[in-house]
Amino acid sequence: MGFILAAVGSAVGLGNIWRFPFQAGAEGGAAFLFVYLGFIALIGFPAILVEFVIGRRTKRNPVGALKELGGDRWKYVGGIFVVTGFVLLSYYSVVAGWFFQYFITGLFEGYTATTPEELGAAFGAASSGTSALLAHAAFMIAVTGIIVAGIRSGIEIAVKVMVPGILFILLGLAAYGAFAIPEASQAYAYYLQPDFSVIAENWQTLLPAAAGQAFFTLSLGMGVMITYASYLGEDRNLAEDAAVIVSLDTFIAVLVGFVVFPFIFQAGADPTEVGPDAIFVSLAQAFATIPGGRLLGVVFFGMVVIAALSSAISILEMLASYLIDEFKWERPKAAAAAGLAVFVLGIPVTIDLVFLDLFDGLADSVLLVLGALLVVLFVGWVIPEDGLDELTTGVENIGSLGSIWLWAVRIPIAIVLVISLYLGATGYLEFLADDFLGWLNG
Ligand code: PFF
């Protein structure tokens, strides 16, 4: 139970609530949803099992686990995880700080913005400048404090309350959208009716976007699930646990779409133009208009901060355990050093959102997919017997499902990941050459 709670705590976070809706919006709504769900089921689920088998087999941190099973060469993959963790957590914390500010606003002032101008101004104030920096600092202090104090179990209790709470509020908001927003039917059409010609035309951006989002949301590609599975007993059925985690995580993300899109259509905004402000703009508007919205908003934003905390600690734990194991640092020193480094790296994101694209693009389109590809190749080709044996441990009767999993991992999944990585990396290089250089040149 502790494992499922911790893994759900890591998986459910800003990926579901903040990142999913604007990715889906920007990539064509239903077209994205369709490819994304396919990716989760056919690649995310087998890939989470890949990390689980490594973790439970060795009962070690990712670097040690890969070294034990594959020799010295493979420990460098752990180095990629560490780089990914630093980059990802740096902006993750800044975005968590935005949610924290919306929580504080609700607590002390309430939500009043309703027009697109007011909503945009409120988001602008929260997302850059001193308040963004302070919120980022506060969030990293909290994450670091939890890791130093080793009070992860407290977070597991919080996850128990947070997940049902978030689900409950989202269901309520989705129902409100369905009944009270006339534009809801347009929104559902955008979100749910895939136009297959759009998919065929845009697959080169859809595929890496869905891949990156799938790994981001399931906490895959940087060893976090290896770490968590290392605490797992031999009696557990890995596939069953994975199914629970993946379904819950996916359900929450899809539900967020049912909340966000009706409000975007109500505001008359172009769903393909939404960005990282999507959830803030649509929900702040909801909380300003719905009766009891202020209380609902405070509870919702507060719970998202908890969801972000339970994800962030899984990343900082991985970074700290690397420093502890490799450099023999004491836990407090390792956590404080990693937390401070993450904080400093995140500072540019509080100054200009171009750094959000710079970091998120690198972590999501390149590093997570690369990390996932490497562990997939590792289990598929370097330690297939160990992998299969571990997968079937604790399982009564798996039949041929085990070998189907292994062959899926070995060839088709590896190929899709190579293609996703290629497309993601070239897209990122284009962003660097056009947008980022353009920004640098003023
Ligand atoms: N899965 C988390 C979310 O959806 O917010 C983010 C995350 C946590 C990504 C841990 C990667 C990770 F290793």
Short mmCIF file of C-alpha atoms and ligand atoms in Angstrom, two decimals:
data_model
loop_
_atom_site.label_atom_id
_atom_site.label_comp_id
_atom_site.label_asym_id
_atom_site.label_seq_id
_atom_site.Cartn_x
_atom_site.Cartn_y
_atom_site.Cartn_z
CA MET A 1 0.00 0.00 0.00
CA GLY A 2 2.84 2.37 0.86
CA PHE A 3 4.40 1.66 -2.51
CA ILE A 4 1.22 2.33 -4.48
CA LEU A 5 0.64 5.53 -2.55
CA ALA A 6 4.18 6.72 -3.11
CA ALA A 7 4.12 5.83 -6.80
CA VAL A 8 0.73 7.49 -7.30
CA GLY A 9 2.03 10.48 -5.39
CA SER A 10 4.94 10.71 -7.80
CA ALA A 11 2.86 10.15 -10.93
CA VAL A 12 -0.06 12.45 -10.16
CA GLY A 13 1.10 16.02 -10.22
CA LEU A 14 1.58 19.03 -12.43
CA GLY A 15 1.93 16.69 -15.39
CA ASN A 16 -1.73 15.79 -15.15
CA ILE A 17 -3.18 19.08 -14.07
CA TRP A 18 -0.97 21.72 -15.63
CA ARG A 19 0.89 20.14 -18.52
CA PHE A 20 -1.65 17.74 -20.02
CA PRO A 21 -4.40 20.25 -20.85
CA PHE A 22 -2.17 22.71 -22.66
CA GLN A 23 -0.34 19.99 -24.57
CA ALA A 24 -3.68 18.57 -25.65
CA GLY A 25 -4.99 22.01 -26.57
CA ALA A 26 -1.94 23.00 -28.57
CA GLU A 27 -1.70 19.68 -30.41
CA GLY A 28 -5.26 19.62 -31.71
CA GLY A 29 -7.35 18.32 -28.79
CA ALA A 30 -8.80 14.97 -29.75
CA ALA A 31 -5.91 14.17 -32.10
CA PHE A 32 -3.54 14.48 -29.16
CA LEU A 33 -5.83 12.62 -26.78
CA PHE A 34 -6.07 9.70 -29.18
CA VAL A 35 -2.32 9.37 -29.72
CA TYR A 36 -1.63 9.99 -26.04
CA LEU A 37 -3.99 7.25 -24.83
CA GLY A 38 -2.48 4.84 -27.34
CA PHE A 39 0.97 5.75 -26.10
CA ILE A 40 0.06 5.27 -22.44
CA ALA A 41 -1.49 1.85 -23.03
CA LEU A 42 0.96 0.42 -25.55
CA ILE A 43 4.21 2.02 -24.38
CA GLY A 44 3.78 3.70 -21.00
CA PHE A 45 2.39 0.59 -19.32
CA PRO A 46 5.09 -1.81 -20.58
CA ALA A 47 7.73 0.85 -19.86
CA ILE A 48 6.69 1.32 -16.23
CA LEU A 49 7.09 -2.46 -15.83
CA VAL A 50 10.61 -2.16 -17.21
CA GLU A 51 11.55 0.23 -14.41
CA PHE A 52 9.73 -1.89 -11.82
CA VAL A 53 11.62 -5.06 -12.69
CA ILE A 54 14.99 -3.29 -12.46
CA GLY A 55 14.14 -1.75 -9.11
CA ARG A 56 12.70 -4.81 -7.43
CA ARG A 57 15.38 -7.11 -8.82
CA THR A 58 18.25 -5.13 -7.33
CA LYS A 59 16.62 -3.23 -4.47
CA ARG A 60 18.99 -0.37 -5.21
CA ASN A 61 19.00 3.20 -6.44
CA PRO A 62 19.00 3.58 -10.25
CA VAL A 63 22.74 4.09 -10.66
CA GLY A 64 23.60 1.15 -8.42
CA ALA A 65 20.87 -1.00 -9.95
CA LEU A 66 22.05 -0.52 -13.51
CA LYS A 67 25.65 -1.10 -12.48
CA GLU A 68 24.81 -4.28 -10.60
CA LEU A 69 22.86 -5.78 -13.49
CA GLY A 70 24.75 -4.46 -16.46
CA GLY A 71 28.24 -3.53 -15.34
CA ASP A 72 30.08 -0.24 -15.19
CA ARG A 73 29.03 0.97 -18.62
CA TRP A 74 25.38 1.17 -17.68
CA LYS A 75 25.88 3.31 -14.65
CA TYR A 76 26.31 6.30 -16.97
CA VAL A 77 22.63 5.99 -17.83
CA GLY A 78 22.12 6.89 -14.19
CA GLY A 79 24.08 10.06 -14.95
CA ILE A 80 21.49 10.99 -17.57
CA PHE A 81 18.75 10.49 -14.96
CA VAL A 82 20.53 12.90 -12.65
CA VAL A 83 20.83 15.62 -15.31
CA THR A 84 17.17 15.12 -16.24
CA GLY A 85 16.14 15.36 -12.60
CA PHE A 86 17.94 18.67 -12.08
CA VAL A 87 16.51 20.25 -15.21
CA LEU A 88 12.97 18.96 -14.71
CA LEU A 89 12.68 19.81 -11.05
CA SER A 90 13.99 23.34 -11.58
CA TYR A 91 10.99 24.47 -13.62
CA TYR A 92 8.59 22.05 -11.94
CA SER A 93 9.19 23.96 -8.73
CA VAL A 94 8.60 27.32 -10.39
CA VAL A 95 5.26 26.13 -11.76
CA ALA A 96 4.32 24.64 -8.40
CA GLY A 97 5.00 28.12 -7.04
CA TRP A 98 2.38 29.55 -9.40
CA PHE A 99 -0.21 27.17 -7.91
CA PHE A 100 0.94 28.17 -4.45
CA GLN A 101 0.33 31.82 -5.28
CA TYR A 102 -3.18 31.09 -6.58
CA PHE A 103 -3.80 29.27 -3.32
CA ILE A 104 -2.62 32.30 -1.33
CA THR A 105 -4.67 34.68 -3.48
CA GLY A 106 -7.80 32.68 -2.82
CA LEU A 107 -7.07 32.58 0.87
CA PHE A 108 -6.54 36.31 1.33
CA GLU A 109 -8.33 38.05 -1.53
CA GLY A 110 -10.55 35.65 -3.42
CA TYR A 111 -10.75 35.22 -7.19
CA THR A 112 -12.14 38.23 -9.00
CA ALA A 113 -10.71 38.18 -12.52
CA THR A 114 -13.25 37.20 -15.18
CA THR A 115 -12.33 38.96 -18.44
CA PRO A 116 -9.46 37.59 -20.55
CA GLU A 117 -7.46 40.77 -19.79
CA GLU A 118 -7.87 40.45 -16.04
CA LEU A 119 -7.14 36.73 -16.09
CA GLY A 120 -4.06 37.29 -18.19
CA ALA A 121 -2.83 40.05 -15.91
CA ALA A 122 -3.29 37.86 -12.83
CA PHE A 123 -1.33 35.08 -14.46
CA GLY A 124 1.40 37.47 -15.54
CA ALA A 125 1.77 38.74 -11.99
CA ALA A 126 2.04 35.22 -10.57
CA SER A 127 4.33 33.78 -13.20
CA SER A 128 7.16 36.26 -13.22
CA GLY A 129 9.08 38.56 -10.95
CA THR A 130 9.66 38.60 -7.22
CA SER A 131 6.54 36.72 -6.18
CA ALA A 132 7.33 33.89 -8.61
CA LEU A 133 10.85 33.74 -7.24
CA LEU A 134 9.69 33.70 -3.62
CA ALA A 135 7.13 30.99 -4.30
CA HIS A 136 9.77 28.91 -6.09
CA ALA A 137 12.05 29.33 -3.06
CA ALA A 138 9.28 28.38 -0.64
CA PHE A 139 8.45 25.27 -2.63
CA MET A 140 12.07 24.10 -2.82
CA ILE A 141 12.55 24.73 0.89
CA ALA A 142 9.54 22.53 1.60
CA VAL A 143 10.73 19.76 -0.72
CA THR A 144 14.27 19.86 0.68
CA GLY A 145 12.99 19.93 4.25
CA ILE A 146 10.90 16.81 3.66
CA ILE A 147 13.85 14.95 2.16
CA VAL A 148 16.25 16.06 4.92
CA ALA A 149 13.81 15.10 7.64
CA GLY A 150 12.96 11.84 5.90
CA ILE A 151 9.23 12.31 6.54
CA ARG A 152 8.05 10.67 3.37
CA SER A 153 5.37 8.77 5.27
CA GLY A 154 3.68 12.06 6.10
CA ILE A 155 3.46 12.71 2.40
CA GLU A 156 1.91 9.31 1.82
CA ILE A 157 -0.88 10.21 4.21
CA ALA A 158 -1.31 13.50 2.38
CA VAL A 159 -1.55 11.58 -0.92
CA LYS A 160 -4.40 9.54 0.54
CA VAL A 161 -6.39 12.72 1.09
CA MET A 162 -5.17 14.63 -1.94
CA VAL A 163 -6.02 12.16 -4.69
CA PRO A 164 -9.69 11.65 -3.75
CA GLY A 165 -9.98 15.37 -3.03
CA ILE A 166 -8.67 16.38 -6.44
CA LEU A 167 -10.88 13.80 -8.12
CA PHE A 168 -13.93 15.03 -6.27
CA ILE A 169 -13.41 18.69 -7.18
CA LEU A 170 -12.56 17.87 -10.80
CA LEU A 171 -15.70 15.75 -11.16
CA GLY A 172 -17.75 18.60 -9.73
CA LEU A 173 -16.20 21.13 -12.08
CA ALA A 174 -16.64 18.82 -15.06
CA ALA A 175 -20.32 18.41 -14.19
CA TYR A 176 -20.67 22.18 -13.83
CA GLY A 177 -19.11 22.63 -17.25
CA ALA A 178 -21.45 20.08 -18.78
CA PHE A 179 -24.61 21.66 -17.40
CA ALA A 180 -23.85 25.36 -17.06
CA ILE A 181 -21.57 26.17 -19.99
CA PRO A 182 -23.38 26.42 -23.33
CA GLU A 183 -20.12 26.10 -25.25
CA ALA A 184 -19.42 22.73 -23.61
CA SER A 185 -20.60 20.74 -26.61
CA GLN A 186 -18.13 22.55 -28.87
CA ALA A 187 -15.44 21.90 -26.29
CA TYR A 188 -16.19 18.17 -26.19
CA ALA A 189 -16.15 17.99 -29.96
CA TYR A 190 -12.68 19.54 -29.96
CA TYR A 191 -11.46 17.29 -27.19
CA LEU A 192 -13.08 14.00 -28.12
CA GLN A 193 -13.64 13.69 -31.87
CA PRO A 194 -10.32 12.92 -33.47
CA ASP A 195 -9.86 14.00 -37.03
CA PHE A 196 -7.67 11.27 -38.44
CA SER A 197 -6.47 13.42 -41.28
CA VAL A 198 -5.04 15.80 -38.66
CA ILE A 199 -3.25 12.89 -37.02
CA ALA A 200 -1.85 11.74 -40.35
CA GLU A 201 -0.71 15.24 -41.18
CA ASN A 202 0.79 16.17 -37.81
CA TRP A 203 2.18 12.88 -36.58
CA GLN A 204 5.69 14.30 -36.55
CA THR A 205 4.80 16.69 -33.77
CA LEU A 206 2.05 14.57 -32.18
CA LEU A 207 4.24 11.54 -31.60
CA PRO A 208 7.05 13.22 -29.63
CA ALA A 209 4.55 15.38 -27.75
CA ALA A 210 2.54 12.32 -26.70
CA ALA A 211 5.70 10.39 -25.87
CA GLY A 212 7.11 13.15 -23.72
CA GLN A 213 3.81 13.74 -21.95
CA ALA A 214 3.32 10.02 -21.29
CA PHE A 215 6.74 9.65 -19.67
CA PHE A 216 6.45 12.93 -17.78
CA THR A 217 3.09 12.04 -16.29
CA LEU A 218 4.09 8.49 -15.33
CA SER A 219 7.41 9.65 -13.81
CA LEU A 220 9.29 7.49 -16.29
CA GLY A 221 12.66 7.89 -17.95
CA MET A 222 14.63 9.13 -14.96
CA GLY A 223 14.79 6.22 -12.61
CA VAL A 224 12.20 7.37 -10.09
CA MET A 225 10.08 4.27 -10.57
CA ILE A 226 13.23 2.13 -10.31
CA THR A 227 13.84 3.70 -6.90
CA TYR A 228 10.28 3.21 -5.70
CA ALA A 229 10.07 -0.39 -6.90
CA SER A 230 13.25 -1.18 -4.97
CA TYR A 231 11.17 -1.08 -1.79
CA LEU A 232 8.68 -3.57 -3.18
CA GLY A 233 8.10 -7.10 -1.85
CA GLU A 234 8.38 -10.26 -3.96
CA ASP A 235 4.76 -11.11 -3.32
CA ARG A 236 3.41 -8.18 -5.32
CA ASN A 237 2.14 -8.59 -8.85
CA LEU A 238 3.99 -5.83 -10.68
CA ALA A 239 1.56 -5.68 -13.60
CA GLU A 240 -1.40 -5.26 -11.28
CA ASP A 241 0.24 -2.45 -9.36
CA ALA A 242 1.29 -0.79 -12.61
CA ALA A 243 -2.27 -1.01 -13.93
CA VAL A 244 -3.63 0.77 -10.86
CA ILE A 245 -1.05 3.56 -11.08
CA VAL A 246 -1.37 4.07 -14.83
CA SER A 247 -5.19 4.04 -14.83
CA LEU A 248 -5.52 6.48 -11.98
CA ASP A 249 -2.98 8.84 -13.45
CA THR A 250 -4.60 8.74 -16.88
CA PHE A 251 -8.10 9.16 -15.49
CA ILE A 252 -7.10 12.34 -13.68
CA ALA A 253 -5.43 13.86 -16.74
CA VAL A 254 -8.35 13.09 -19.04
CA LEU A 255 -10.76 14.51 -16.48
CA VAL A 256 -8.81 17.77 -16.36
CA GLY A 257 -9.50 18.12 -20.08
CA PHE A 258 -13.22 17.85 -19.37
CA VAL A 259 -12.85 20.77 -16.98
CA VAL A 260 -10.49 23.04 -18.86
CA PHE A 261 -11.87 22.93 -22.41
CA PRO A 262 -15.43 24.07 -21.63
CA PHE A 263 -14.02 27.12 -19.85
CA ILE A 264 -11.61 27.86 -22.69
CA PHE A 265 -14.46 27.74 -25.19
CA GLN A 266 -16.68 29.81 -22.93
CA ALA A 267 -14.02 32.51 -22.84
CA GLY A 268 -13.92 32.43 -26.62
CA ALA A 269 -10.21 31.60 -26.58
CA ASP A 270 -8.52 29.64 -29.34
CA PRO A 271 -7.73 26.20 -27.84
CA THR A 272 -4.72 25.72 -30.11
CA GLU A 273 -3.23 28.93 -28.76
CA VAL A 274 -3.32 27.98 -25.10
CA GLY A 275 -0.05 27.69 -23.24
CA PRO A 276 1.19 27.10 -19.73
CA ASP A 277 -1.45 29.52 -18.46
CA ALA A 278 -4.38 27.35 -19.59
CA ILE A 279 -5.32 25.78 -16.27
CA PHE A 280 -4.85 29.03 -14.35
CA VAL A 281 -6.87 31.20 -16.66
CA SER A 282 -9.74 28.74 -17.01
CA LEU A 283 -9.98 27.76 -13.36
CA ALA A 284 -9.51 31.23 -11.90
CA GLN A 285 -12.44 32.24 -14.06
CA ALA A 286 -14.44 29.26 -12.82
CA PHE A 287 -13.70 30.02 -9.19
CA ALA A 288 -14.67 33.66 -9.68
CA THR A 289 -18.10 32.81 -11.10
CA ILE A 290 -19.27 29.58 -9.45
CA PRO A 291 -21.10 29.95 -6.10
CA GLY A 292 -18.70 28.86 -3.34
CA GLY A 293 -15.91 29.18 -5.86
CA ARG A 294 -13.49 30.84 -3.51
CA LEU A 295 -13.46 27.96 -1.02
CA LEU A 296 -13.36 25.44 -3.85
CA GLY A 297 -10.44 27.29 -5.40
CA VAL A 298 -8.43 27.46 -2.20
CA VAL A 299 -8.92 23.74 -1.60
CA PHE A 300 -8.17 22.87 -5.21
CA PHE A 301 -5.00 24.95 -5.58
CA GLY A 302 -3.84 23.79 -2.15
CA MET A 303 -4.25 20.17 -3.14
CA VAL A 304 -2.41 20.69 -6.39
CA VAL A 305 0.51 22.05 -4.37
CA ILE A 306 0.45 18.83 -2.33
CA ALA A 307 0.31 16.80 -5.54
CA ALA A 308 3.31 18.73 -6.83
CA LEU A 309 5.15 18.19 -3.53
CA SER A 310 4.65 14.44 -3.61
CA SER A 311 6.03 14.37 -7.17
CA ALA A 312 8.91 16.73 -6.45
CA ILE A 313 10.12 14.74 -3.45
CA SER A 314 10.43 11.67 -5.67
CA ILE A 315 12.82 13.62 -7.89
CA LEU A 316 14.87 15.22 -5.12
CA GLU A 317 15.08 11.85 -3.35
CA MET A 318 16.61 10.39 -6.50
CA LEU A 319 19.11 13.27 -6.79
CA ALA A 320 20.03 13.12 -3.11
CA SER A 321 20.44 9.34 -3.07
CA TYR A 322 22.81 9.65 -6.01
CA LEU A 323 24.99 12.11 -4.08
CA ILE A 324 24.80 9.94 -0.96
CA ASP A 325 25.80 6.76 -2.78
CA GLU A 326 28.39 8.13 -5.19
CA PHE A 327 30.07 10.76 -3.05
CA LYS A 328 29.26 9.34 0.38
CA TRP A 329 27.67 12.61 1.49
CA GLU A 330 25.45 12.75 4.54
CA ARG A 331 21.74 12.87 3.73
CA PRO A 332 21.16 16.46 4.93
CA LYS A 333 24.14 17.74 2.99
CA ALA A 334 23.14 15.85 -0.15
CA ALA A 335 19.54 17.04 -0.02
CA ALA A 336 20.47 20.64 0.74
CA ALA A 337 23.06 20.79 -2.03
CA ALA A 338 20.72 19.26 -4.59
CA GLY A 339 17.81 21.47 -3.46
CA LEU A 340 19.93 24.60 -3.68
CA ALA A 341 21.25 23.70 -7.12
CA VAL A 342 17.71 23.08 -8.36
CA PHE A 343 16.59 26.40 -6.93
CA VAL A 344 19.37 28.34 -8.67
CA LEU A 345 18.75 26.56 -11.97
CA GLY A 346 15.06 27.51 -11.79
CA ILE A 347 15.65 31.23 -11.27
CA PRO A 348 15.71 32.14 -15.00
CA VAL A 349 12.25 30.59 -15.39
CA THR A 350 10.88 33.15 -12.94
CA ILE A 351 12.34 35.90 -15.14
CA ASP A 352 11.17 34.87 -18.59
CA LEU A 353 8.94 32.05 -19.78
CA VAL A 354 11.26 31.36 -22.69
CA PHE A 355 13.35 29.45 -20.13
CA LEU A 356 10.35 27.28 -19.37
CA ASP A 357 10.32 26.19 -23.01
CA LEU A 358 14.08 25.81 -22.95
CA PHE A 359 14.08 23.50 -19.91
CA ASP A 360 10.81 21.69 -20.53
CA GLY A 361 11.73 21.01 -24.15
CA LEU A 362 15.08 19.56 -23.14
CA ALA A 363 13.73 17.43 -20.30
CA ASP A 364 10.54 16.31 -21.95
CA SER A 365 11.24 15.94 -25.67
CA VAL A 366 14.79 14.74 -25.32
CA LEU A 367 16.03 13.51 -21.94
CA LEU A 368 13.02 11.56 -20.62
CA VAL A 369 12.54 9.78 -23.93
CA LEU A 370 16.25 9.02 -24.10
CA GLY A 371 16.24 7.66 -20.53
CA ALA A 372 13.18 5.53 -21.22
CA LEU A 373 14.69 4.19 -24.45
CA LEU A 374 17.90 3.20 -22.70
CA VAL A 375 16.20 1.27 -19.90
CA VAL A 376 13.89 -0.40 -22.41
CA LEU A 377 16.92 -1.56 -24.44
CA PHE A 378 18.64 -2.60 -21.24
CA VAL A 379 15.89 -4.88 -20.03
CA GLY A 380 14.96 -6.08 -23.50
CA TRP A 381 18.43 -6.99 -24.70
CA VAL A 382 20.92 -6.98 -21.83
CA ILE A 383 19.01 -8.69 -19.03
CA PRO A 384 15.95 -10.30 -20.67
CA GLU A 385 15.96 -13.41 -18.45
CA ASP A 386 16.23 -11.41 -15.25
CA GLY A 387 13.53 -9.07 -16.51
CA LEU A 388 11.08 -11.80 -17.37
CA ASP A 389 11.78 -13.71 -14.19
CA GLU A 390 11.21 -10.63 -12.08
CA LEU A 391 8.02 -9.73 -13.92
CA THR A 392 6.55 -13.14 -13.21
CA THR A 393 7.60 -13.22 -9.55
CA GLY A 394 4.54 -12.93 -7.33
CA VAL A 395 2.21 -13.81 -10.18
CA GLU A 396 0.03 -16.91 -10.18
CA ASN A 397 -0.43 -17.46 -13.87
CA ILE A 398 0.80 -15.09 -16.48
CA GLY A 399 0.68 -17.45 -19.50
CA SER A 400 2.36 -16.00 -22.55
CA LEU A 401 1.80 -12.39 -21.46
CA GLY A 402 5.34 -12.25 -20.13
CA SER A 403 6.96 -13.08 -23.43
CA ILE A 404 4.60 -10.76 -25.28
CA TRP A 405 5.77 -7.99 -22.97
CA LEU A 406 9.41 -8.86 -23.57
CA TRP A 407 9.08 -8.92 -27.35
CA ALA A 408 7.06 -5.73 -27.36
CA VAL A 409 9.81 -4.07 -25.33
CA ARG A 410 12.59 -5.47 -27.50
CA ILE A 411 11.42 -4.37 -30.92
CA PRO A 412 8.27 -2.29 -31.53
CA ILE A 413 8.51 -0.17 -28.40
CA ALA A 414 12.21 0.45 -28.92
CA ILE A 415 11.56 1.49 -32.52
CA VAL A 416 8.76 3.90 -31.59
CA LEU A 417 11.00 5.44 -28.95
CA VAL A 418 13.87 5.89 -31.38
CA ILE A 419 11.53 7.68 -33.78
CA SER A 420 10.02 9.79 -30.97
CA LEU A 421 13.46 10.73 -29.76
CA TYR A 422 14.61 11.70 -33.23
CA LEU A 423 11.53 13.84 -33.84
CA GLY A 424 11.65 15.34 -30.36
CA ALA A 425 15.31 16.22 -30.62
CA THR A 426 15.01 17.80 -34.08
CA GLY A 427 11.97 19.76 -32.92
CA TYR A 428 13.95 20.98 -29.93
CA LEU A 429 16.89 22.01 -32.11
CA GLU A 430 14.48 24.00 -34.27
CA PHE A 431 13.14 25.71 -31.16
CA LEU A 432 16.72 26.57 -30.15
CA ALA A 433 17.61 27.90 -33.57
CA ASP A 434 14.43 29.93 -34.09
CA ASP A 435 12.72 30.92 -30.86
CA PHE A 436 15.53 30.85 -28.37
CA LEU A 437 18.17 32.48 -30.55
CA GLY A 438 15.53 35.00 -31.62
CA TRP A 439 14.84 35.75 -27.98
CA LEU A 440 18.56 36.13 -27.23
CA ASN A 441 18.89 38.57 -30.11
CA GLY A 442 16.02 40.57 -28.68
N1 PFF B 1 4.86 12.59 -12.89
C1 PFF B 1 4.95 13.91 -12.33
C2 PFF B 1 3.75 14.71 -12.80
O1 PFF B 1 2.99 14.25 -13.63
O2 PFF B 1 3.60 15.83 -12.35
C3 PFF B 1 6.23 14.61 -12.68
C4 PFF B 1 7.45 13.75 -12.55
C5 PFF B 1 7.80 13.22 -11.32
C6 PFF B 1 8.20 13.47 -13.65
C7 PFF B 1 8.90 12.39 -11.21
C8 PFF B 1 9.30 12.65 -13.58
C9 PFF B 1 9.62 12.12 -12.35
F1 PFF B 1 10.66 11.34 -12.28
#
